C-alpha cells in the first residue's frame, strides 16, 4: 500500500477523505481475496500448499528456538483432485514421540487421515483396508514366485499352517531374513499395520528376505530338532480331520471314478397293461 501511495502520491492527495476510505476498503478486500481465495489451477494449489507449509514449519522451528516449544504438524489433501502426498512434521524434541510412545507410524496415520478427509470415517477404514489387502496380495505373489524359482516346481505353494511339513521337508528350502517384529504366520494374521506390510514387501523385492536352500546336514538337524519339539509337545502339527468311516471299506462306482453311487431301484405300477388289452 505504501508503494502505491508513493507512486501515486499526487493523485492520492487530491482524493477526498471519503474516497481515501473507500480506496482502503477496496484494497483490504483485494488482499483478503489473495489470502483466502480459491485457487483455480492444480499447479497454483500445489505451489500454495508447499510454500505455506514450508513457512509454517519455519515458524514452528523459530518458535522452538525462541521459547523451547515443541510442535507437530500433519497435513493431507481433502479432495481427490489434488495430487499431493500427506505431510508430517515435528520439531526435533518430539520427532520420535508418535512411533516410540504412541506406537503410531506417521505414514499410516496420514493414510487414514487422508481417507477420512476425502471419504469420511467409512472411507478411512476402507482406504486403509484396501491398501493392506493389495500389499498382502502382492506379497503372496512374490513369495510363491520366489518359491517356484528356487524349487523349479510350478506347483510349489506356501503353506503357513504346515510350513515345515509341506514346504521345508519336501523342497529342502526355508525363508531367511524374516523381520523379528512380524509374526511368521499367514499374512492375513501377521499384521494389520500398512507400514509393516509395505516394509515386508520391500524386503522380499530387495532380497533381504528370501528362500534359502538347505544342505543335507542342516536339514537333518532341523528335522531332528522339530521331531523332538513335537514329542515334547512344544509345537503342534496341524492335520486334516480323520474321516468318520476310517478303516471301513468304501464302495466304488463301476466306472472307477471313486464316487459312491447307489443302485437305483424302481417301483412297479399296481396294474400293467398287456399287449392283448391294448389291442382290445
mmCIF file of C-alpha atoms in Angstrom:
data_model
loop_
_atom_site.group_PDB
_atom_site.id
_atom_site.type_symbol
_atom_site.label_atom_id
_atom_site.label_comp_id
_atom_site.label_asym_id
_atom_site.label_seq_id
_atom_site.Cartn_x
_atom_site.Cartn_y
_atom_site.Cartn_z
ATOM 1 C CA UNK A 1 0.000 0.000 0.000
ATOM 2 C CA UNK A 2 2.858 2.343 0.841
ATOM 3 C CA UNK A 3 4.407 1.814 -2.609
ATOM 4 C CA UNK A 4 1.048 2.509 -4.270
ATOM 5 C CA UNK A 5 0.723 5.742 -2.309
ATOM 6 C CA UNK A 6 4.301 6.731 -3.158
ATOM 7 C CA UNK A 7 3.845 6.162 -6.893
ATOM 8 C CA UNK A 8 0.514 7.946 -6.970
ATOM 9 C CA UNK A 9 1.074 10.491 -4.224
ATOM 10 C CA UNK A 10 -0.372 13.449 -6.088
ATOM 11 C CA UNK A 11 -3.478 11.530 -7.172
ATOM 12 C CA UNK A 12 -3.942 10.242 -3.635
ATOM 13 C CA UNK A 13 -3.601 13.701 -2.114
ATOM 14 C CA UNK A 14 -6.309 15.009 -4.436
ATOM 15 C CA UNK A 15 -8.808 12.433 -3.118
ATOM 16 C CA UNK A 16 -11.401 13.355 -0.522
ATOM 17 C CA UNK A 17 -11.435 11.606 2.866
ATOM 18 C CA UNK A 18 -14.427 9.530 1.755
ATOM 19 C CA UNK A 19 -12.607 8.438 -1.419
ATOM 20 C CA UNK A 20 -9.487 7.585 0.577
ATOM 21 C CA UNK A 21 -11.555 5.422 2.964
ATOM 22 C CA UNK A 22 -13.209 3.701 0.023
ATOM 23 C CA UNK A 23 -9.805 3.020 -1.548
ATOM 24 C CA UNK A 24 -8.518 1.457 1.680
ATOM 25 C CA UNK A 25 -11.632 -0.698 1.899
ATOM 26 C CA UNK A 26 -11.215 -1.954 -1.664
ATOM 27 C CA UNK A 27 -7.532 -2.706 -1.055
ATOM 28 C CA UNK A 28 -8.415 -4.691 2.060
ATOM 29 C CA UNK A 29 -10.904 -6.802 0.077
ATOM 30 C CA UNK A 30 -8.252 -7.417 -2.589
ATOM 31 C CA UNK A 31 -5.723 -8.628 -0.012
ATOM 32 C CA UNK A 32 -8.349 -10.916 1.523
ATOM 33 C CA UNK A 33 -9.029 -12.465 -1.874
ATOM 34 C CA UNK A 34 -5.333 -13.081 -2.423
ATOM 35 C CA UNK A 35 -5.060 -14.726 1.020
ATOM 36 C CA UNK A 36 -8.167 -16.909 1.159
ATOM 37 C CA UNK A 37 -9.407 -17.003 -2.437
ATOM 38 C CA UNK A 38 -9.906 -20.377 -4.112
ATOM 39 C CA UNK A 39 -7.015 -21.451 -6.344
ATOM 40 C CA UNK A 40 -8.179 -22.466 -9.806
ATOM 41 C CA UNK A 41 -5.327 -24.490 -11.329
ATOM 42 C CA UNK A 42 -3.795 -27.613 -9.785
ATOM 43 C CA UNK A 43 -0.324 -26.126 -10.137
ATOM 44 C CA UNK A 44 -1.265 -22.999 -8.194
ATOM 45 C CA UNK A 45 -2.799 -25.171 -5.447
ATOM 46 C CA UNK A 46 0.357 -27.238 -5.087
ATOM 47 C CA UNK A 47 2.560 -24.144 -5.001
ATOM 48 C CA UNK A 48 0.295 -22.533 -2.400
ATOM 49 C CA UNK A 49 0.301 -25.664 -0.192
ATOM 50 C CA UNK A 50 4.059 -26.197 -0.487
ATOM 51 C CA UNK A 51 5.005 -22.596 0.259
ATOM 52 C CA UNK A 52 2.502 -22.221 3.096
ATOM 53 C CA UNK A 53 3.551 -25.434 4.854
ATOM 54 C CA UNK A 54 7.217 -24.550 4.426
ATOM 55 C CA UNK A 55 6.550 -21.172 6.037
ATOM 56 C CA UNK A 56 4.654 -22.840 8.908
ATOM 57 C CA UNK A 57 7.486 -25.316 9.521
ATOM 58 C CA UNK A 58 9.975 -22.451 9.555
ATOM 59 C CA UNK A 59 7.841 -20.510 12.048
ATOM 60 C CA UNK A 60 7.495 -23.565 14.318
ATOM 61 C CA UNK A 61 11.262 -24.127 14.288
ATOM 62 C CA UNK A 62 11.821 -20.452 15.073
ATOM 63 C CA UNK A 63 9.249 -20.665 17.881
ATOM 64 C CA UNK A 64 11.143 -23.613 19.359
ATOM 65 C CA UNK A 65 14.411 -21.670 19.182
ATOM 66 C CA UNK A 66 12.862 -18.665 20.929
ATOM 67 C CA UNK A 67 10.695 -20.385 23.536
ATOM 68 C CA UNK A 68 11.543 -24.120 23.552
ATOM 69 C CA UNK A 69 8.032 -25.002 22.384
ATOM 70 C CA UNK A 70 7.716 -28.379 20.637
ATOM 71 C CA UNK A 71 5.113 -28.897 17.918
ATOM 72 C CA UNK A 72 3.794 -31.444 15.416
ATOM 73 C CA UNK A 73 2.014 -30.819 12.130
ATOM 74 C CA UNK A 74 0.006 -33.189 9.923
ATOM 75 C CA UNK A 75 -1.457 -32.132 6.591
ATOM 76 C CA UNK A 76 -3.251 -34.083 3.875
ATOM 77 C CA UNK A 77 -5.327 -33.384 0.819
ATOM 78 C CA UNK A 78 -9.075 -33.041 1.283
ATOM 79 C CA UNK A 79 -10.124 -33.971 -2.245
ATOM 80 C CA UNK A 80 -9.007 -36.355 -4.965
ATOM 81 C CA UNK A 81 -8.311 -33.581 -7.483
ATOM 82 C CA UNK A 82 -5.158 -32.534 -5.614
ATOM 83 C CA UNK A 83 -2.233 -34.891 -6.367
ATOM 84 C CA UNK A 84 -0.341 -34.165 -3.162
ATOM 85 C CA UNK A 85 1.157 -36.547 -0.628
ATOM 86 C CA UNK A 86 0.393 -36.108 3.053
ATOM 87 C CA UNK A 87 2.963 -34.292 5.150
ATOM 88 C CA UNK A 88 4.130 -34.985 8.697
ATOM 89 C CA UNK A 89 6.358 -32.518 10.540
ATOM 90 C CA UNK A 90 7.648 -32.381 14.096
ATOM 91 C CA UNK A 91 10.238 -30.279 15.857
ATOM 92 C CA UNK A 92 13.368 -32.105 16.992
ATOM 93 C CA UNK A 93 12.241 -32.789 20.549
ATOM 94 C CA UNK A 94 9.104 -34.734 19.539
ATOM 95 C CA UNK A 95 10.187 -36.330 16.260
ATOM 96 C CA UNK A 96 10.038 -39.851 17.747
ATOM 97 C CA UNK A 97 7.031 -39.288 20.016
ATOM 98 C CA UNK A 98 4.350 -40.876 17.806
ATOM 99 C CA UNK A 99 6.233 -44.042 16.749
ATOM 100 C CA UNK A 100 8.049 -44.726 20.040
ATOM 101 C CA UNK A 101 5.496 -43.637 22.677
ATOM 102 C CA UNK A 102 2.144 -43.896 20.885
ATOM 103 C CA UNK A 103 3.250 -46.777 18.611
ATOM 104 C CA UNK A 104 1.743 -44.978 15.605
ATOM 105 C CA UNK A 105 3.542 -44.762 12.284
ATOM 106 C CA UNK A 106 3.283 -41.290 10.763
ATOM 107 C CA UNK A 107 2.674 -42.549 7.226
ATOM 108 C CA UNK A 108 -0.012 -44.932 8.483
ATOM 109 C CA UNK A 109 -1.685 -42.064 10.337
ATOM 110 C CA UNK A 110 -1.564 -39.791 7.282
ATOM 111 C CA UNK A 111 -3.014 -42.552 5.100
ATOM 112 C CA UNK A 112 -6.010 -42.943 7.426
ATOM 113 C CA UNK A 113 -6.301 -39.181 7.801
ATOM 114 C CA UNK A 114 -6.431 -38.768 4.018
ATOM 115 C CA UNK A 115 -9.146 -41.416 3.691
ATOM 116 C CA UNK A 116 -11.179 -39.707 6.417
ATOM 117 C CA UNK A 117 -10.758 -36.260 4.843
ATOM 118 C CA UNK A 118 -11.767 -37.457 1.380
ATOM 119 C CA UNK A 119 -14.483 -40.018 2.170
ATOM 120 C CA UNK A 120 -15.321 -39.697 5.849
ATOM 121 C CA UNK A 121 -14.925 -42.300 8.604
ATOM 122 C CA UNK A 122 -16.003 -45.229 6.447
ATOM 123 C CA UNK A 123 -13.685 -44.104 3.699
ATOM 124 C CA UNK A 124 -10.690 -44.005 6.037
ATOM 125 C CA UNK A 125 -11.284 -47.569 7.127
ATOM 126 C CA UNK A 126 -11.948 -48.811 3.594
ATOM 127 C CA UNK A 127 -8.945 -46.986 2.167
ATOM 128 C CA UNK A 128 -6.612 -48.491 4.761
ATOM 129 C CA UNK A 129 -8.176 -51.948 4.415
ATOM 130 C CA UNK A 130 -7.902 -51.878 0.625
ATOM 131 C CA UNK A 131 -4.260 -50.827 0.669
ATOM 132 C CA UNK A 132 -3.400 -53.554 3.194
ATOM 133 C CA UNK A 133 -5.233 -56.105 1.065
ATOM 134 C CA UNK A 134 -3.320 -55.025 -2.049
ATOM 135 C CA UNK A 135 0.045 -55.318 -0.311
ATOM 136 C CA UNK A 136 -0.840 -58.761 1.085
ATOM 137 C CA UNK A 137 -1.810 -59.919 -2.409
ATOM 138 C CA UNK A 138 1.493 -58.631 -3.797
ATOM 139 C CA UNK A 139 3.399 -60.398 -1.007
ATOM 140 C CA UNK A 140 1.677 -63.727 -1.658
ATOM 141 C CA UNK A 141 2.546 -63.432 -5.331
ATOM 142 C CA UNK A 142 6.216 -62.654 -4.617
ATOM 143 C CA UNK A 143 6.589 -65.465 -2.061
ATOM 144 C CA UNK A 144 5.068 -68.001 -4.458
ATOM 145 C CA UNK A 145 7.100 -66.745 -7.411
ATOM 146 C CA UNK A 146 10.378 -66.961 -5.473
ATOM 147 C CA UNK A 147 9.490 -70.441 -4.197
ATOM 148 C CA UNK A 148 8.789 -71.686 -7.718
ATOM 149 C CA UNK A 149 12.101 -70.225 -8.910
ATOM 150 C CA UNK A 150 14.228 -71.972 -6.286
ATOM 151 C CA UNK A 151 12.389 -75.314 -6.407
ATOM 152 C CA UNK A 152 11.882 -75.409 -10.200
ATOM 153 C CA UNK A 153 8.382 -76.716 -9.399
ATOM 154 C CA UNK A 154 5.495 -74.738 -10.900
ATOM 155 C CA UNK A 155 3.069 -76.303 -8.411
ATOM 156 C CA UNK A 156 5.060 -75.221 -5.325
ATOM 157 C CA UNK A 157 2.990 -73.143 -2.912
ATOM 158 C CA UNK A 158 3.483 -71.610 0.521
ATOM 159 C CA UNK A 159 1.693 -73.416 3.385
ATOM 160 C CA UNK A 160 1.687 -71.325 6.543
ATOM 161 C CA UNK A 161 -0.078 -73.793 8.854
ATOM 162 C CA UNK A 162 2.144 -76.726 7.820
ATOM 163 C CA UNK A 163 5.195 -74.787 6.701
ATOM 164 C CA UNK A 164 7.811 -77.374 7.717
ATOM 165 C CA UNK A 165 5.922 -80.469 6.605
ATOM 166 C CA UNK A 166 4.623 -79.118 3.272
ATOM 167 C CA UNK A 167 7.416 -76.733 2.251
ATOM 168 C CA UNK A 168 10.694 -77.212 4.134
ATOM 169 C CA UNK A 169 10.596 -81.010 4.180
ATOM 170 C CA UNK A 170 9.678 -81.780 0.534
ATOM 171 C CA UNK A 171 11.700 -78.955 -1.067
ATOM 172 C CA UNK A 172 14.529 -78.593 1.492
ATOM 173 C CA UNK A 173 14.269 -74.781 1.489
ATOM 174 C CA UNK A 174 13.345 -72.210 4.139
ATOM 175 C CA UNK A 175 12.606 -68.495 4.463
ATOM 176 C CA UNK A 176 15.584 -66.418 5.565
ATOM 177 C CA UNK A 177 15.640 -62.823 6.876
ATOM 178 C CA UNK A 178 12.024 -62.586 8.070
ATOM 179 C CA UNK A 179 11.662 -59.472 10.333
ATOM 180 C CA UNK A 180 11.528 -60.294 14.054
ATOM 181 C CA UNK A 181 8.735 -57.770 14.694
ATOM 182 C CA UNK A 182 6.292 -59.537 12.317
ATOM 183 C CA UNK A 183 4.946 -62.988 13.317
ATOM 184 C CA UNK A 184 5.746 -65.752 10.823
ATOM 185 C CA UNK A 185 2.123 -66.683 10.199
ATOM 186 C CA UNK A 186 -0.484 -66.279 7.462
ATOM 187 C CA UNK A 187 -0.267 -62.742 6.094
ATOM 188 C CA UNK A 188 -3.907 -62.053 6.971
ATOM 189 C CA UNK A 189 -2.973 -62.608 10.625
ATOM 190 C CA UNK A 190 0.623 -61.370 10.630
ATOM 191 C CA UNK A 191 -0.062 -57.624 10.814
ATOM 192 C CA UNK A 192 -2.723 -55.038 10.023
ATOM 193 C CA UNK A 193 -0.223 -52.162 10.031
ATOM 194 C CA UNK A 194 0.305 -50.936 6.484
ATOM 195 C CA UNK A 195 3.930 -49.795 7.083
ATOM 196 C CA UNK A 196 4.862 -53.286 8.358
ATOM 197 C CA UNK A 197 3.355 -54.942 5.296
ATOM 198 C CA UNK A 198 4.985 -52.456 2.921
ATOM 199 C CA UNK A 199 8.323 -52.937 4.655
ATOM 200 C CA UNK A 200 7.968 -56.721 4.312
ATOM 201 C CA UNK A 201 7.131 -56.378 0.606
ATOM 202 C CA UNK A 202 10.187 -54.177 0.079
ATOM 203 C CA UNK A 203 12.419 -56.726 1.848
ATOM 204 C CA UNK A 204 11.168 -59.539 -0.398
ATOM 205 C CA UNK A 205 11.667 -57.429 -3.530
ATOM 206 C CA UNK A 206 15.137 -56.255 -2.474
ATOM 207 C CA UNK A 207 16.284 -59.758 -1.487
ATOM 208 C CA UNK A 208 16.637 -59.011 2.231
ATOM 209 C CA UNK A 209 14.033 -61.765 2.780
ATOM 210 C CA UNK A 210 14.434 -64.776 0.538
ATOM 211 C CA UNK A 211 14.127 -68.554 0.123
ATOM 212 C CA UNK A 212 17.359 -70.345 1.077
ATOM 213 C CA UNK A 213 18.264 -73.882 0.032
ATOM 214 C CA UNK A 214 19.262 -76.196 2.901
ATOM 215 C CA UNK A 215 22.192 -78.569 2.853
ATOM 216 C CA UNK A 216 21.559 -82.217 3.790
ATOM 217 C CA UNK A 217 23.241 -81.950 7.206
ATOM 218 C CA UNK A 218 21.447 -78.727 8.122
ATOM 219 C CA UNK A 219 18.119 -80.166 7.008
ATOM 220 C CA UNK A 220 18.606 -83.348 9.095
ATOM 221 C CA UNK A 221 19.498 -81.253 12.141
ATOM 222 C CA UNK A 222 16.378 -79.087 11.739
ATOM 223 C CA UNK A 223 14.254 -82.194 11.196
ATOM 224 C CA UNK A 224 15.572 -83.817 14.387
ATOM 225 C CA UNK A 225 15.023 -80.625 16.398
ATOM 226 C CA UNK A 226 11.459 -80.382 15.121
ATOM 227 C CA UNK A 227 10.701 -84.022 15.915
ATOM 228 C CA UNK A 228 11.986 -83.515 19.468
ATOM 229 C CA UNK A 229 9.740 -80.479 19.899
ATOM 230 C CA UNK A 230 6.786 -82.487 18.605
ATOM 231 C CA UNK A 231 7.465 -85.229 21.131
ATOM 232 C CA UNK A 232 7.733 -82.722 23.984
ATOM 233 C CA UNK A 233 4.521 -81.005 22.846
ATOM 234 C CA UNK A 234 6.241 -77.665 22.285
ATOM 235 C CA UNK A 235 4.730 -77.443 18.799
ATOM 236 C CA UNK A 236 1.533 -78.951 17.431
ATOM 237 C CA UNK A 237 1.283 -80.168 13.873
ATOM 238 C CA UNK A 238 -1.941 -79.288 12.116
ATOM 239 C CA UNK A 239 -3.540 -82.239 10.368
ATOM 240 C CA UNK A 240 -6.778 -82.782 8.490
ATOM 241 C CA UNK A 241 -9.673 -84.304 10.410
ATOM 242 C CA UNK A 242 -9.917 -88.080 10.251
ATOM 243 C CA UNK A 243 -12.821 -89.352 8.150
ATOM 244 C CA UNK A 244 -15.666 -90.860 10.167
ATOM 245 C CA UNK A 245 -15.511 -94.067 8.128
ATOM 246 C CA UNK A 246 -11.768 -94.614 8.526
ATOM 247 C CA UNK A 247 -10.918 -98.335 8.408
ATOM 248 C CA UNK A 248 -14.104 -99.255 6.584
ATOM 249 C CA UNK A 249 -14.132 -100.473 3.023
ATOM 250 C CA UNK A 250 -15.716 -97.911 0.756
ATOM 251 C CA UNK A 251 -17.911 -98.808 -2.193
ATOM 252 C CA UNK A 252 -16.670 -97.583 -5.550
ATOM 253 C CA UNK A 253 -18.564 -96.909 -8.718
ATOM 254 C CA UNK A 254 -18.237 -99.379 -11.589
ATOM 255 C CA UNK A 255 -16.724 -96.697 -13.825
ATOM 256 C CA UNK A 256 -13.775 -96.315 -11.468
ATOM 257 C CA UNK A 257 -14.459 -92.660 -10.715
ATOM 258 C CA UNK A 258 -14.362 -93.307 -6.977
ATOM 259 C CA UNK A 259 -17.817 -91.871 -6.377
ATOM 260 C CA UNK A 260 -20.037 -93.869 -4.093
ATOM 261 C CA UNK A 261 -23.241 -94.388 -6.027
ATOM 262 C CA UNK A 262 -26.300 -96.342 -5.006
ATOM 263 C CA UNK A 263 -28.004 -98.755 -7.333
ATOM 264 C CA UNK A 264 -31.302 -97.292 -8.398
ATOM 265 C CA UNK A 265 -34.471 -99.306 -7.710
ATOM 266 C CA UNK A 266 -37.737 -98.856 -9.483
ATOM 267 C CA UNK A 267 -41.202 -99.486 -8.092
ATOM 268 C CA UNK A 268 -43.632 -101.358 -10.342
ATOM 269 C CA UNK A 269 -47.053 -99.970 -11.114
ATOM 270 C CA UNK A 270 -50.035 -101.643 -9.412
ATOM 271 C CA UNK A 271 -51.546 -102.708 -12.787
ATOM 272 C CA UNK A 272 -49.785 -103.461 -16.012
ATOM 273 C CA UNK A 273 -51.484 -103.328 -19.398
ATOM 274 C CA UNK A 274 -50.680 -106.322 -21.615
ATOM 275 C CA UNK A 275 -50.441 -106.152 -25.377
ATOM 276 C CA UNK A 276 -53.729 -108.051 -25.660
ATOM 277 C CA UNK A 277 -55.509 -105.472 -23.510
ATOM 278 C CA UNK A 278 -54.085 -102.647 -25.606
ATOM 279 C CA UNK A 279 -55.286 -104.280 -28.804
ATOM 280 C CA UNK A 280 -58.754 -104.711 -27.402
#
